[in-house]
Amino acid sequence: LTTLGEAPYRARQVWQWLWQKRARGAEEMTNVSKALRQRLEEAAVIAAPEVAQRLESKDGTVKFVLELAGGAGVETVLIPEKDHYTQCLSTQAGCAMACTFCRTGQMGLTRNLGHAEILGQILVARDYLASIRSPLNLRNLVFMGMGEPLMNYNNLLRALESLQHP
């Protein structure tokens, strides 16, 4: 936002709209000026990954097959626990490790996920939990979905830094 000529506090405002208020477009950010909302619409894409398929198990586990830019697909899984949810996150579309016991490893690597694509999986899960009015919160994140997380170290690190940022 500073590259758009805005004060640093504007980044906190936008972050709150995306993560706390679940805004999916700049037009929803009512405490941000109309001029800035227009610049955001022109300069950025605010979108969670597209849910191509949702599979629900009897125990409440939910697997989302997500379609990313360029047609790449990944899975993220939401697992109910006694008092919270845990989410398994993907960092790659496919995997280059080729572990014999793993179906994803047999697919080969399509590409690494970007910082926003990793974080977008969390937005999908949070939107789903809000839609079912779950009394349980998403509390644990596990980077063990599709791909080997450390093979996408830079984007994984950026995602972890973003998640921990005050």
Tab-separated table of N, CA and C in Angstrom:
chain	number	residue	atom	x	y	z
A	1	LEU	N	0.810	-1.200	0.000
A	1	LEU	CA	0.000	0.000	0.000
A	1	LEU	C	0.849	1.258	0.000
A	2	THR	N	2.040	1.160	0.573
A	2	THR	CA	2.911	2.339	0.512
A	2	THR	C	3.344	2.621	-0.921
A	3	THR	N	3.425	1.586	-1.769
A	3	THR	CA	3.766	1.826	-3.176
A	3	THR	C	2.629	2.518	-3.914
A	4	LEU	N	1.425	2.489	-3.341
A	4	LEU	CA	0.292	3.218	-3.906
A	4	LEU	C	0.177	4.617	-3.308
A	5	GLY	N	1.191	4.985	-2.488
A	5	GLY	CA	1.195	6.318	-1.886
A	5	GLY	C	0.377	6.414	-0.611
A	6	GLU	N	0.046	5.271	-0.035
A	6	GLU	CA	-0.773	5.262	1.179
A	6	GLU	C	0.093	5.128	2.429
A	7	ALA	N	-0.456	5.590	3.546
A	7	ALA	CA	0.216	5.475	4.842
A	7	ALA	C	0.251	4.005	5.271
A	8	PRO	N	1.278	3.621	6.034
A	8	PRO	CA	1.394	2.221	6.460
A	8	PRO	C	0.176	1.682	7.218
A	9	TYR	N	-0.544	2.540	7.948
A	9	TYR	CA	-1.701	2.041	8.687
A	9	TYR	C	-2.781	1.493	7.758
A	10	ARG	N	-2.786	1.913	6.508
A	10	ARG	CA	-3.774	1.396	5.560
A	10	ARG	C	-3.594	-0.109	5.354
A	11	ALA	N	-2.353	-0.574	5.424
A	11	ALA	CA	-2.104	-2.017	5.280
A	11	ALA	C	-2.783	-2.779	6.414
A	12	ARG	N	-2.727	-2.239	7.628
A	12	ARG	CA	-3.409	-2.886	8.755
A	12	ARG	C	-4.924	-2.917	8.534
A	13	GLN	N	-5.463	-1.819	7.996
A	13	GLN	CA	-6.900	-1.788	7.723
A	13	GLN	C	-7.301	-2.867	6.714
A	14	VAL	N	-6.566	-2.941	5.622
A	14	VAL	CA	-6.879	-3.929	4.590
A	14	VAL	C	-6.706	-5.339	5.147
A	15	TRP	N	-5.642	-5.579	5.915
A	15	TRP	CA	-5.408	-6.888	6.530
A	15	TRP	C	-6.594	-7.282	7.413
A	16	GLN	N	-7.086	-6.331	8.212
A	16	GLN	CA	-8.238	-6.621	9.067
A	16	GLN	C	-9.466	-6.974	8.230
A	17	TRP	N	-9.675	-6.270	7.135
A	17	TRP	CA	-10.820	-6.580	6.280
A	17	TRP	C	-10.698	-7.981	5.687
A	18	LEU	N	-9.502	-8.367	5.296
A	18	LEU	CA	-9.319	-9.677	4.672
A	18	LEU	C	-9.404	-10.815	5.679
A	19	TRP	N	-8.770	-10.655	6.826
A	19	TRP	CA	-8.621	-11.767	7.764
A	19	TRP	C	-9.624	-11.757	8.909
A	20	GLN	N	-10.030	-10.599	9.372
A	20	GLN	CA	-10.958	-10.564	10.499
A	20	GLN	C	-12.409	-10.416	10.048
A	21	LYS	N	-12.624	-9.643	8.990
A	21	LYS	CA	-13.987	-9.393	8.523
A	21	LYS	C	-14.336	-10.190	7.269
A	22	ARG	N	-13.383	-10.954	6.763
A	22	ARG	CA	-13.560	-11.852	5.625
A	22	ARG	C	-14.048	-11.146	4.367
A	23	ALA	N	-13.597	-9.944	4.107
A	23	ALA	CA	-13.957	-9.221	2.886
A	23	ALA	C	-13.372	-9.948	1.683
A	24	ARG	N	-14.131	-10.011	0.591
A	24	ARG	CA	-13.663	-10.652	-0.629
A	24	ARG	C	-13.627	-9.671	-1.795
A	25	GLY	N	-13.654	-8.389	-1.448
A	25	GLY	CA	-13.528	-7.348	-2.458
A	25	GLY	C	-13.290	-6.011	-1.788
A	26	ALA	N	-12.584	-5.129	-2.472
A	26	ALA	CA	-12.265	-3.820	-1.904
A	26	ALA	C	-13.519	-3.004	-1.626
A	27	GLU	N	-14.575	-3.222	-2.401
A	27	GLU	CA	-15.806	-2.446	-2.208
A	27	GLU	C	-16.420	-2.669	-0.833
A	28	GLU	N	-16.081	-3.771	-0.171
A	28	GLU	CA	-16.607	-4.066	1.162
A	28	GLU	C	-15.886	-3.291	2.261
A	29	MET	N	-14.753	-2.700	1.967
A	29	MET	CA	-13.905	-2.053	2.972
A	29	MET	C	-14.379	-0.624	3.227
A	30	THR	N	-15.420	-0.508	4.035
A	30	THR	CA	-16.133	0.762	4.183
A	30	THR	C	-15.361	1.854	4.915
A	31	ASN	N	-14.335	1.519	5.677
A	31	ASN	CA	-13.558	2.568	6.338
A	31	ASN	C	-12.311	2.948	5.539
A	32	VAL	N	-12.270	2.542	4.286
A	32	VAL	CA	-11.202	2.892	3.355
A	32	VAL	C	-11.830	3.810	2.304
A	33	SER	N	-11.111	4.859	1.932
A	33	SER	CA	-11.672	5.834	0.991
A	33	SER	C	-12.069	5.174	-0.334
A	34	LYS	N	-13.046	5.778	-1.005
A	34	LYS	CA	-13.483	5.255	-2.305
A	34	LYS	C	-12.336	5.265	-3.307
A	35	ALA	N	-11.500	6.297	-3.241
A	35	ALA	CA	-10.361	6.385	-4.165
A	35	ALA	C	-9.397	5.223	-3.951
A	36	LEU	N	-9.112	4.898	-2.692
A	36	LEU	CA	-8.209	3.778	-2.415
A	36	LEU	C	-8.866	2.455	-2.802
A	37	ARG	N	-10.139	2.306	-2.560
A	37	ARG	CA	-10.819	1.072	-2.962
A	37	ARG	C	-10.718	0.873	-4.476
A	38	GLN	N	-10.846	1.956	-5.214
A	38	GLN	CA	-10.723	1.876	-6.675
A	38	GLN	C	-9.304	1.472	-7.066
A	39	ARG	N	-8.299	2.060	-6.417
A	39	ARG	CA	-6.902	1.698	-6.723
A	39	ARG	C	-6.626	0.246	-6.362
A	40	LEU	N	-7.190	-0.221	-5.263
A	40	LEU	CA	-7.021	-1.628	-4.886
A	40	LEU	C	-7.634	-2.549	-5.934
A	41	GLU	N	-8.811	-2.197	-6.418
A	41	GLU	CA	-9.460	-3.006	-7.461
A	41	GLU	C	-8.594	-3.080	-8.715
A	42	GLU	N	-7.895	-1.996	-9.028
A	42	GLU	CA	-7.048	-1.952	-10.218
A	42	GLU	C	-5.692	-2.623	-10.004
A	43	ALA	N	-5.174	-2.576	-8.771
A	43	ALA	CA	-3.806	-3.031	-8.508
A	43	ALA	C	-3.701	-4.440	-7.940
A	44	ALA	N	-4.811	-4.987	-7.431
A	44	ALA	CA	-4.719	-6.261	-6.723
A	44	ALA	C	-5.932	-7.132	-7.013
A	45	VAL	N	-5.729	-8.415	-6.824
A	45	VAL	CA	-6.825	-9.377	-6.911
A	45	VAL	C	-7.096	-9.866	-5.502
A	46	ILE	N	-8.332	-9.737	-5.074
A	46	ILE	CA	-8.727	-10.240	-3.765
A	46	ILE	C	-9.668	-11.398	-4.021
A	47	ALA	N	-9.152	-12.602	-3.883
A	47	ALA	CA	-9.979	-13.776	-4.172
A	47	ALA	C	-9.412	-15.004	-3.477
A	48	ALA	N	-10.298	-15.763	-2.886
A	48	ALA	CA	-9.907	-17.065	-2.347
A	48	ALA	C	-9.878	-18.050	-3.510
A	49	PRO	N	-9.153	-19.153	-3.366
A	49	PRO	CA	-9.157	-20.166	-4.432
A	49	PRO	C	-10.569	-20.686	-4.690
A	50	GLU	N	-10.814	-21.093	-5.904
A	50	GLU	CA	-12.119	-21.638	-6.309
A	50	GLU	C	-12.249	-23.075	-5.801
A	51	VAL	N	-13.343	-23.367	-5.122
A	51	VAL	CA	-13.595	-24.729	-4.644
A	51	VAL	C	-14.194	-25.522	-5.804
A	52	ALA	N	-13.414	-26.468	-6.328
A	52	ALA	CA	-13.878	-27.313	-7.429
A	52	ALA	C	-14.712	-28.476	-6.916
A	53	GLN	N	-14.378	-28.938	-5.706
A	53	GLN	CA	-15.099	-30.069	-5.136
A	53	GLN	C	-14.944	-30.028	-3.622
A	54	ARG	N	-15.999	-30.421	-2.921
A	54	ARG	CA	-15.950	-30.529	-1.467
A	54	ARG	C	-16.456	-31.914	-1.103
A	55	LEU	N	-15.653	-32.654	-0.382
A	55	LEU	CA	-16.012	-34.005	0.039
A	55	LEU	C	-16.059	-34.041	1.563
A	56	GLU	N	-17.165	-34.560	2.110
A	56	GLU	CA	-17.328	-34.603	3.555
A	56	GLU	C	-17.426	-36.041	4.031
A	57	SER	N	-16.690	-36.348	5.080
A	57	SER	CA	-16.701	-37.694	5.633
A	57	SER	C	-17.654	-37.748	6.826
A	58	LYS	N	-18.024	-38.941	7.231
A	58	LYS	CA	-18.954	-39.124	8.348
A	58	LYS	C	-18.414	-38.543	9.650
A	59	ASP	N	-17.084	-38.523	9.801
A	59	ASP	CA	-16.508	-37.996	11.043
A	59	ASP	C	-16.387	-36.470	11.039
A	60	GLY	N	-16.857	-35.821	9.967
A	60	GLY	CA	-16.823	-34.366	9.905
A	60	GLY	C	-15.619	-33.791	9.173
A	61	THR	N	-14.692	-34.647	8.765
A	61	THR	CA	-13.549	-34.180	7.980
A	61	THR	C	-14.043	-33.695	6.621
A	62	VAL	N	-13.507	-32.570	6.175
A	62	VAL	CA	-13.917	-32.000	4.897
A	62	VAL	C	-12.680	-31.799	4.034
A	63	LYS	N	-12.707	-32.391	2.834
A	63	LYS	CA	-11.614	-32.194	1.879
A	63	LYS	C	-12.107	-31.254	0.791
A	64	PHE	N	-11.316	-30.219	0.541
A	64	PHE	CA	-11.607	-29.274	-0.527
A	64	PHE	C	-10.607	-29.497	-1.645
A	65	VAL	N	-11.092	-29.673	-2.845
A	65	VAL	CA	-10.235	-29.678	-4.024
A	65	VAL	C	-10.353	-28.263	-4.591
A	66	LEU	N	-9.226	-27.570	-4.645
A	66	LEU	CA	-9.204	-26.169	-5.051
A	66	LEU	C	-8.584	-26.013	-6.419
A	67	GLU	N	-9.174	-25.159	-7.208
A	67	GLU	CA	-8.619	-24.848	-8.521
A	67	GLU	C	-7.895	-23.515	-8.431
A	68	LEU	N	-6.633	-23.533	-8.829
A	68	LEU	CA	-5.803	-22.339	-8.773
A	68	LEU	C	-5.609	-21.767	-10.167
A	69	ALA	N	-4.968	-20.616	-10.233
A	69	ALA	CA	-4.676	-19.984	-11.515
A	69	ALA	C	-3.904	-20.948	-12.408
A	70	GLY	N	-4.203	-20.920	-13.677
A	70	GLY	CA	-3.521	-21.788	-14.619
A	70	GLY	C	-4.038	-23.210	-14.620
A	71	GLY	N	-5.098	-23.483	-13.853
A	71	GLY	CA	-5.688	-24.814	-13.847
A	71	GLY	C	-5.074	-25.798	-12.874
A	72	ALA	N	-4.067	-25.388	-12.119
A	72	ALA	CA	-3.475	-26.294	-11.128
A	72	ALA	C	-4.494	-26.586	-10.040
A	73	GLY	N	-4.452	-27.805	-9.521
A	73	GLY	CA	-5.357	-28.190	-8.457
A	73	GLY	C	-4.605	-28.650	-7.229
A	74	VAL	N	-5.142	-28.325	-6.060
A	74	VAL	CA	-4.564	-28.780	-4.799
A	74	VAL	C	-5.694	-29.194	-3.867
A	75	GLU	N	-5.301	-29.883	-2.816
A	75	GLU	CA	-6.253	-30.278	-1.794
A	75	GLU	C	-5.869	-29.627	-0.477
A	76	THR	N	-6.890	-29.280	0.300
A	76	THR	CA	-6.696	-28.862	1.679
A	76	THR	C	-7.771	-29.570	2.484
A	77	VAL	N	-7.447	-29.984	3.692
A	77	VAL	CA	-8.354	-30.805	4.486
A	77	VAL	C	-8.584	-30.147	5.840
A	78	LEU	N	-9.856	-30.108	6.221
A	78	LEU	CA	-10.282	-29.544	7.489
A	78	LEU	C	-10.709	-30.695	8.390
A	79	ILE	N	-10.036	-30.847	9.530
A	79	ILE	CA	-10.249	-31.990	10.416
A	79	ILE	C	-10.830	-31.514	11.746
A	80	PRO	N	-12.022	-32.008	12.104
A	80	PRO	CA	-12.592	-31.611	13.391
A	80	PRO	C	-11.883	-32.323	14.538
A	81	GLU	N	-11.600	-31.567	15.565
A	81	GLU	CA	-11.044	-32.112	16.806
A	81	GLU	C	-12.097	-31.893	17.890
A	82	LYS	N	-11.793	-32.248	19.108
A	82	LYS	CA	-12.757	-32.128	20.200
A	82	LYS	C	-13.238	-30.685	20.385
A	83	ASP	N	-12.300	-29.732	20.359
A	83	ASP	CA	-12.671	-28.344	20.651
A	83	ASP	C	-12.161	-27.342	19.619
A	84	HIS	N	-11.750	-27.829	18.455
A	84	HIS	CA	-11.236	-26.943	17.403
A	84	HIS	C	-11.135	-27.724	16.095
A	85	TYR	N	-10.708	-27.023	15.059
A	85	TYR	CA	-10.400	-27.662	13.776
A	85	TYR	C	-8.909	-27.549	13.509
A	86	THR	N	-8.384	-28.533	12.799
A	86	THR	CA	-7.026	-28.522	12.272
A	86	THR	C	-7.149	-28.533	10.751
A	87	GLN	N	-6.284	-27.786	10.076
A	87	GLN	CA	-6.301	-27.760	8.611
A	87	GLN	C	-4.947	-28.198	8.072
A	88	CYS	N	-4.979	-29.127	7.132
A	88	CYS	CA	-3.778	-29.530	6.402
A	88	CYS	C	-3.700	-28.671	5.150
A	89	LEU	N	-2.567	-28.030	4.967
A	89	LEU	CA	-2.373	-27.094	3.868
A	89	LEU	C	-1.365	-27.633	2.856
A	90	SER	N	-1.643	-27.364	1.607
A	90	SER	CA	-0.719	-27.729	0.531
A	90	SER	C	0.214	-26.560	0.244
A	91	THR	N	1.428	-26.882	-0.152
A	91	THR	CA	2.393	-25.855	-0.552
A	91	THR	C	2.828	-26.031	-1.998
A	92	GLN	N	2.429	-27.140	-2.601
A	92	GLN	CA	2.768	-27.418	-3.989
A	92	GLN	C	1.572	-28.082	-4.670
A	93	ALA	N	1.466	-27.900	-5.968
A	93	ALA	CA	0.511	-28.664	-6.764
A	93	ALA	C	1.281	-29.887	-7.247
A	94	GLY	N	0.939	-31.042	-6.679
A	94	GLY	CA	1.724	-32.246	-6.934
A	94	GLY	C	2.921	-32.280	-6.005
A	95	CYS	N	3.862	-33.162	-6.314
A	95	CYS	CA	5.050	-33.303	-5.478
A	95	CYS	C	6.153	-33.994	-6.280
A	96	ALA	N	7.354	-33.515	-6.091
A	96	ALA	CA	8.495	-34.072	-6.819
A	96	ALA	C	9.204	-35.193	-6.066
A	97	MET	N	8.789	-35.482	-4.836
A	97	MET	CA	9.519	-36.447	-4.007
A	97	MET	C	9.341	-37.897	-4.470
A	98	ALA	N	8.230	-38.202	-5.121
A	98	ALA	CA	7.959	-39.541	-5.668
A	98	ALA	C	8.030	-40.660	-4.631
A	99	CYS	N	7.572	-40.380	-3.413
A	99	CYS	CA	7.515	-41.427	-2.387
A	99	CYS	C	6.558	-42.519	-2.868
A	100	THR	N	6.969	-43.763	-2.758
A	100	THR	CA	6.197	-44.865	-3.311
A	100	THR	C	4.859	-45.076	-2.612
A	101	PHE	N	4.749	-44.674	-1.350
A	101	PHE	CA	3.509	-44.862	-0.604
A	101	PHE	C	2.507	-43.733	-0.818
A	102	CYS	N	2.896	-42.693	-1.535
A	102	CYS	CA	2.072	-41.490	-1.625
A	102	CYS	C	1.537	-41.270	-3.033
A	103	ARG	N	0.230	-41.149	-3.140
A	103	ARG	CA	-0.390	-40.927	-4.448
A	103	ARG	C	0.044	-39.587	-5.053
A	104	THR	N	0.136	-38.557	-4.218
A	104	THR	CA	0.556	-37.245	-4.711
A	104	THR	C	1.965	-37.313	-5.292
A	105	GLY	N	2.834	-38.058	-4.642
A	105	GLY	CA	4.203	-38.198	-5.128
A	105	GLY	C	4.263	-38.855	-6.496
A	106	GLN	N	3.298	-39.699	-6.794
A	106	GLN	CA	3.265	-40.358	-8.095
A	106	GLN	C	2.778	-39.421	-9.201
A	107	MET	N	2.135	-38.309	-8.819
A	107	MET	CA	1.626	-37.350	-9.798
A	107	MET	C	2.734	-36.497	-10.405
A	108	GLY	N	3.814	-36.357	-9.670
A	108	GLY	CA	4.856	-35.437	-10.092
A	108	GLY	C	4.504	-34.016	-9.678
A	109	LEU	N	5.459	-33.132	-9.804
A	109	LEU	CA	5.273	-31.740	-9.399
A	109	LEU	C	4.763	-30.911	-10.568
A	110	THR	N	3.663	-30.209	-10.357
A	110	THR	CA	3.168	-29.259	-11.347
A	110	THR	C	3.840	-27.909	-11.126
A	111	ARG	N	3.739	-27.403	-9.869
A	111	ARG	CA	4.385	-26.139	-9.532
A	111	ARG	C	4.284	-25.863	-8.045
A	112	ASN	N	5.101	-24.920	-7.580
A	112	ASN	CA	5.003	-24.429	-6.212
A	112	ASN	C	3.831	-23.468	-6.105
A	113	LEU	N	3.190	-23.453	-4.952
A	113	LEU	CA	2.143	-22.482	-4.701
A	113	LEU	C	2.774	-21.166	-4.255
A	114	GLY	N	2.149	-20.083	-4.630
A	114	GLY	CA	2.583	-18.773	-4.183
A	114	GLY	C	2.115	-18.500	-2.763
A	115	HIS	N	2.699	-17.481	-2.180
A	115	HIS	CA	2.358	-17.027	-0.827
A	115	HIS	C	0.848	-16.865	-0.671
A	116	ALA	N	0.215	-16.143	-1.578
A	116	ALA	CA	-1.229	-15.894	-1.484
A	116	ALA	C	-2.033	-17.178	-1.664
A	117	GLU	N	-1.565	-18.100	-2.486
A	117	GLU	CA	-2.290	-19.358	-2.697
A	117	GLU	C	-2.244	-20.234	-1.447
A	118	ILE	N	-1.146	-20.193	-0.727
A	118	ILE	CA	-1.053	-20.940	0.531
A	118	ILE	C	-2.036	-20.354	1.540
A	119	LEU	N	-2.002	-19.022	1.689
A	119	LEU	CA	-2.901	-18.368	2.635
A	119	LEU	C	-4.358	-18.478	2.200
A	120	GLY	N	-4.610	-18.502	0.904
A	120	GLY	CA	-5.971	-18.600	0.398
A	120	GLY	C	-6.690	-19.856	0.849
A	121	GLN	N	-5.958	-20.927	1.077
A	121	GLN	CA	-6.569	-22.162	1.559
A	121	GLN	C	-7.214	-21.946	2.928
A	122	ILE	N	-6.598	-21.124	3.743
A	122	ILE	CA	-7.133	-20.820	5.068
A	122	ILE	C	-8.426	-20.017	4.928
A	123	LEU	N	-8.442	-19.089	3.982
A	123	LEU	CA	-9.660	-18.307	3.759
A	123	LEU	C	-10.819	-19.207	3.349
A	124	VAL	N	-10.548	-20.202	2.513
A	124	VAL	CA	-11.591	-21.152	2.093
A	124	VAL	C	-12.146	-21.878	3.314
A	125	ALA	N	-11.278	-22.367	4.175
A	125	ALA	CA	-11.722	-23.108	5.361
A	125	ALA	C	-12.502	-22.204	6.310
A	126	ARG	N	-12.022	-20.989	6.519
A	126	ARG	CA	-12.719	-20.062	7.418
A	126	ARG	C	-14.092	-19.681	6.864
A	127	ASP	N	-14.185	-19.486	5.556
A	127	ASP	CA	-15.483	-19.189	4.939
A	127	ASP	C	-16.447	-20.366	5.120
A	128	TYR	N	-15.930	-21.580	4.948
A	128	TYR	CA	-16.767	-22.764	5.125
A	128	TYR	C	-17.274	-22.852	6.568
A	129	LEU	N	-16.383	-22.678	7.533
A	129	LEU	CA	-16.792	-22.761	8.940
A	129	LEU	C	-17.824	-21.691	9.281
A	130	ALA	N	-17.672	-20.507	8.709
A	130	ALA	CA	-18.663	-19.451	8.924
A	130	ALA	C	-20.001	-19.838	8.289
A	131	SER	N	-19.953	-20.470	7.108
A	131	SER	CA	-21.194	-20.831	6.412
A	131	SER	C	-21.993	-21.898	7.161
A	132	ILE	N	-21.314	-22.773	7.893
A	132	ILE	CA	-22.022	-23.802	8.661
A	132	ILE	C	-22.232	-23.362	10.110
A	133	ARG	N	-21.788	-22.154	10.414
A	133	ARG	CA	-21.919	-21.583	11.764
A	133	ARG	C	-21.330	-22.514	12.816
A	134	SER	N	-20.126	-22.981	12.535
A	134	SER	CA	-19.450	-23.890	13.448
A	134	SER	C	-19.104	-23.185	14.760
A	135	PRO	N	-19.376	-23.837	15.878
A	135	PRO	CA	-18.964	-23.264	17.164
A	135	PRO	C	-17.465	-23.445	17.414
A	136	LEU	N	-16.835	-24.265	16.591
A	136	LEU	CA	-15.408	-24.533	16.752
A	136	LEU	C	-14.598	-23.637	15.822
A	137	ASN	N	-13.446	-23.190	16.302
A	137	ASN	CA	-12.560	-22.339	15.509
A	137	ASN	C	-11.470	-23.160	14.835
A	138	LEU	N	-10.940	-22.617	13.758
A	138	LEU	CA	-9.746	-23.182	13.126
A	138	LEU	C	-8.566	-22.746	13.981
A	139	ARG	N	-7.876	-23.696	14.584
A	139	ARG	CA	-6.803	-23.358	15.516
A	139	ARG	C	-5.437	-23.884	15.087
A	140	ASN	N	-5.397	-25.043	14.471
A	140	ASN	CA	-4.121	-25.644	14.104
A	140	ASN	C	-3.960	-25.691	12.597
A	141	LEU	N	-2.766	-25.364	12.132
A	141	LEU	CA	-2.426	-25.464	10.719
A	141	LEU	C	-1.256	-26.420	10.585
A	142	VAL	N	-1.394	-27.355	9.645
A	142	VAL	CA	-0.367	-28.354	9.416
A	142	VAL	C	0.020	-28.281	7.944
A	143	PHE	N	1.271	-28.088	7.673
A	143	PHE	CA	1.742	-28.003	6.291
A	143	PHE	C	2.193	-29.385	5.853
A	144	MET	N	1.202	-30.211	5.499
A	144	MET	CA	1.493	-31.573	5.068
A	144	MET	C	0.464	-32.062	4.074
A	145	GLY	N	-0.120	-31.119	3.341
A	145	GLY	CA	-1.062	-31.495	2.298
A	145	GLY	C	-0.274	-31.953	1.087
A	146	MET	N	-0.618	-31.465	-0.089
A	146	MET	CA	0.108	-31.828	-1.304
A	146	MET	C	1.472	-31.151	-1.297
A	147	GLY	N	2.472	-31.909	-1.657
A	147	GLY	CA	3.816	-31.363	-1.792
A	147	GLY	C	4.634	-31.458	-0.515
A	148	GLU	N	5.907	-31.201	-0.673
A	148	GLU	CA	6.850	-31.191	0.443
A	148	GLU	C	7.074	-29.730	0.821
A	149	PRO	N	6.596	-29.298	1.986
A	149	PRO	CA	6.649	-27.881	2.340
A	149	PRO	C	8.026	-27.231	2.213
A	150	LEU	N	9.066	-27.914	2.611
A	150	LEU	CA	10.392	-27.295	2.571
A	150	LEU	C	10.954	-27.170	1.160
A	151	MET	N	10.319	-27.817	0.187
A	151	MET	CA	10.729	-27.634	-1.206
A	151	MET	C	10.168	-26.332	-1.783
A	152	ASN	N	9.319	-25.675	-1.021
A	152	ASN	CA	8.773	-24.364	-1.386
A	152	ASN	C	9.042	-23.421	-0.211
A	153	TYR	N	10.275	-23.441	0.241
A	153	TYR	CA	10.675	-22.792	1.483
A	153	TYR	C	10.350	-21.296	1.522
A	154	ASN	N	10.694	-20.553	0.494
A	154	ASN	CA	10.496	-19.103	0.533
A	154	ASN	C	9.032	-18.719	0.673
A	155	ASN	N	8.147	-19.360	-0.088
A	155	ASN	CA	6.723	-19.036	0.024
A	155	ASN	C	6.121	-19.568	1.316
A	156	LEU	N	6.600	-20.708	1.785
A	156	LEU	CA	6.168	-21.225	3.077
A	156	LEU	C	6.556	-20.248	4.181
A	157	LEU	N	7.790	-19.777	4.155
A	157	LEU	CA	8.259	-18.834	5.167
A	157	LEU	C	7.451	-17.539	5.133
A	158	ARG	N	7.183	-17.027	3.944
A	158	ARG	CA	6.360	-15.804	3.821
A	158	ARG	C	4.968	-16.028	4.390
A	159	ALA	N	4.380	-17.184	4.119
A	159	ALA	CA	3.046	-17.484	4.656
A	159	ALA	C	3.089	-17.549	6.191
A	160	LEU	N	4.094	-18.214	6.729
A	160	LEU	CA	4.211	-18.306	8.188
A	160	LEU	C	4.425	-16.935	8.813
A	161	GLU	N	5.234	-16.108	8.175
A	161	GLU	CA	5.455	-14.747	8.674
A	161	GLU	C	4.158	-13.950	8.639
A	162	SER	N	3.397	-14.081	7.569
A	162	SER	CA	2.119	-13.361	7.464
A	162	SER	C	1.158	-13.811	8.555
A	163	LEU	N	1.085	-15.119	8.793
A	163	LEU	CA	0.173	-15.652	9.787
A	163	LEU	C	0.514	-15.210	11.206
A	164	GLN	N	1.790	-14.955	11.455
A	164	GLN	CA	2.220	-14.556	12.796
A	164	GLN	C	2.272	-13.041	12.981
A	165	HIS	N	2.100	-12.304	11.903
A	165	HIS	CA	2.217	-10.849	11.988
A	165	HIS	C	1.103	-10.263	12.855
A	166	PRO	N	1.463	-9.346	13.761
A	166	PRO	CA	0.417	-8.789	14.649
A	166	PRO	C	-0.628	-8.009	13.874
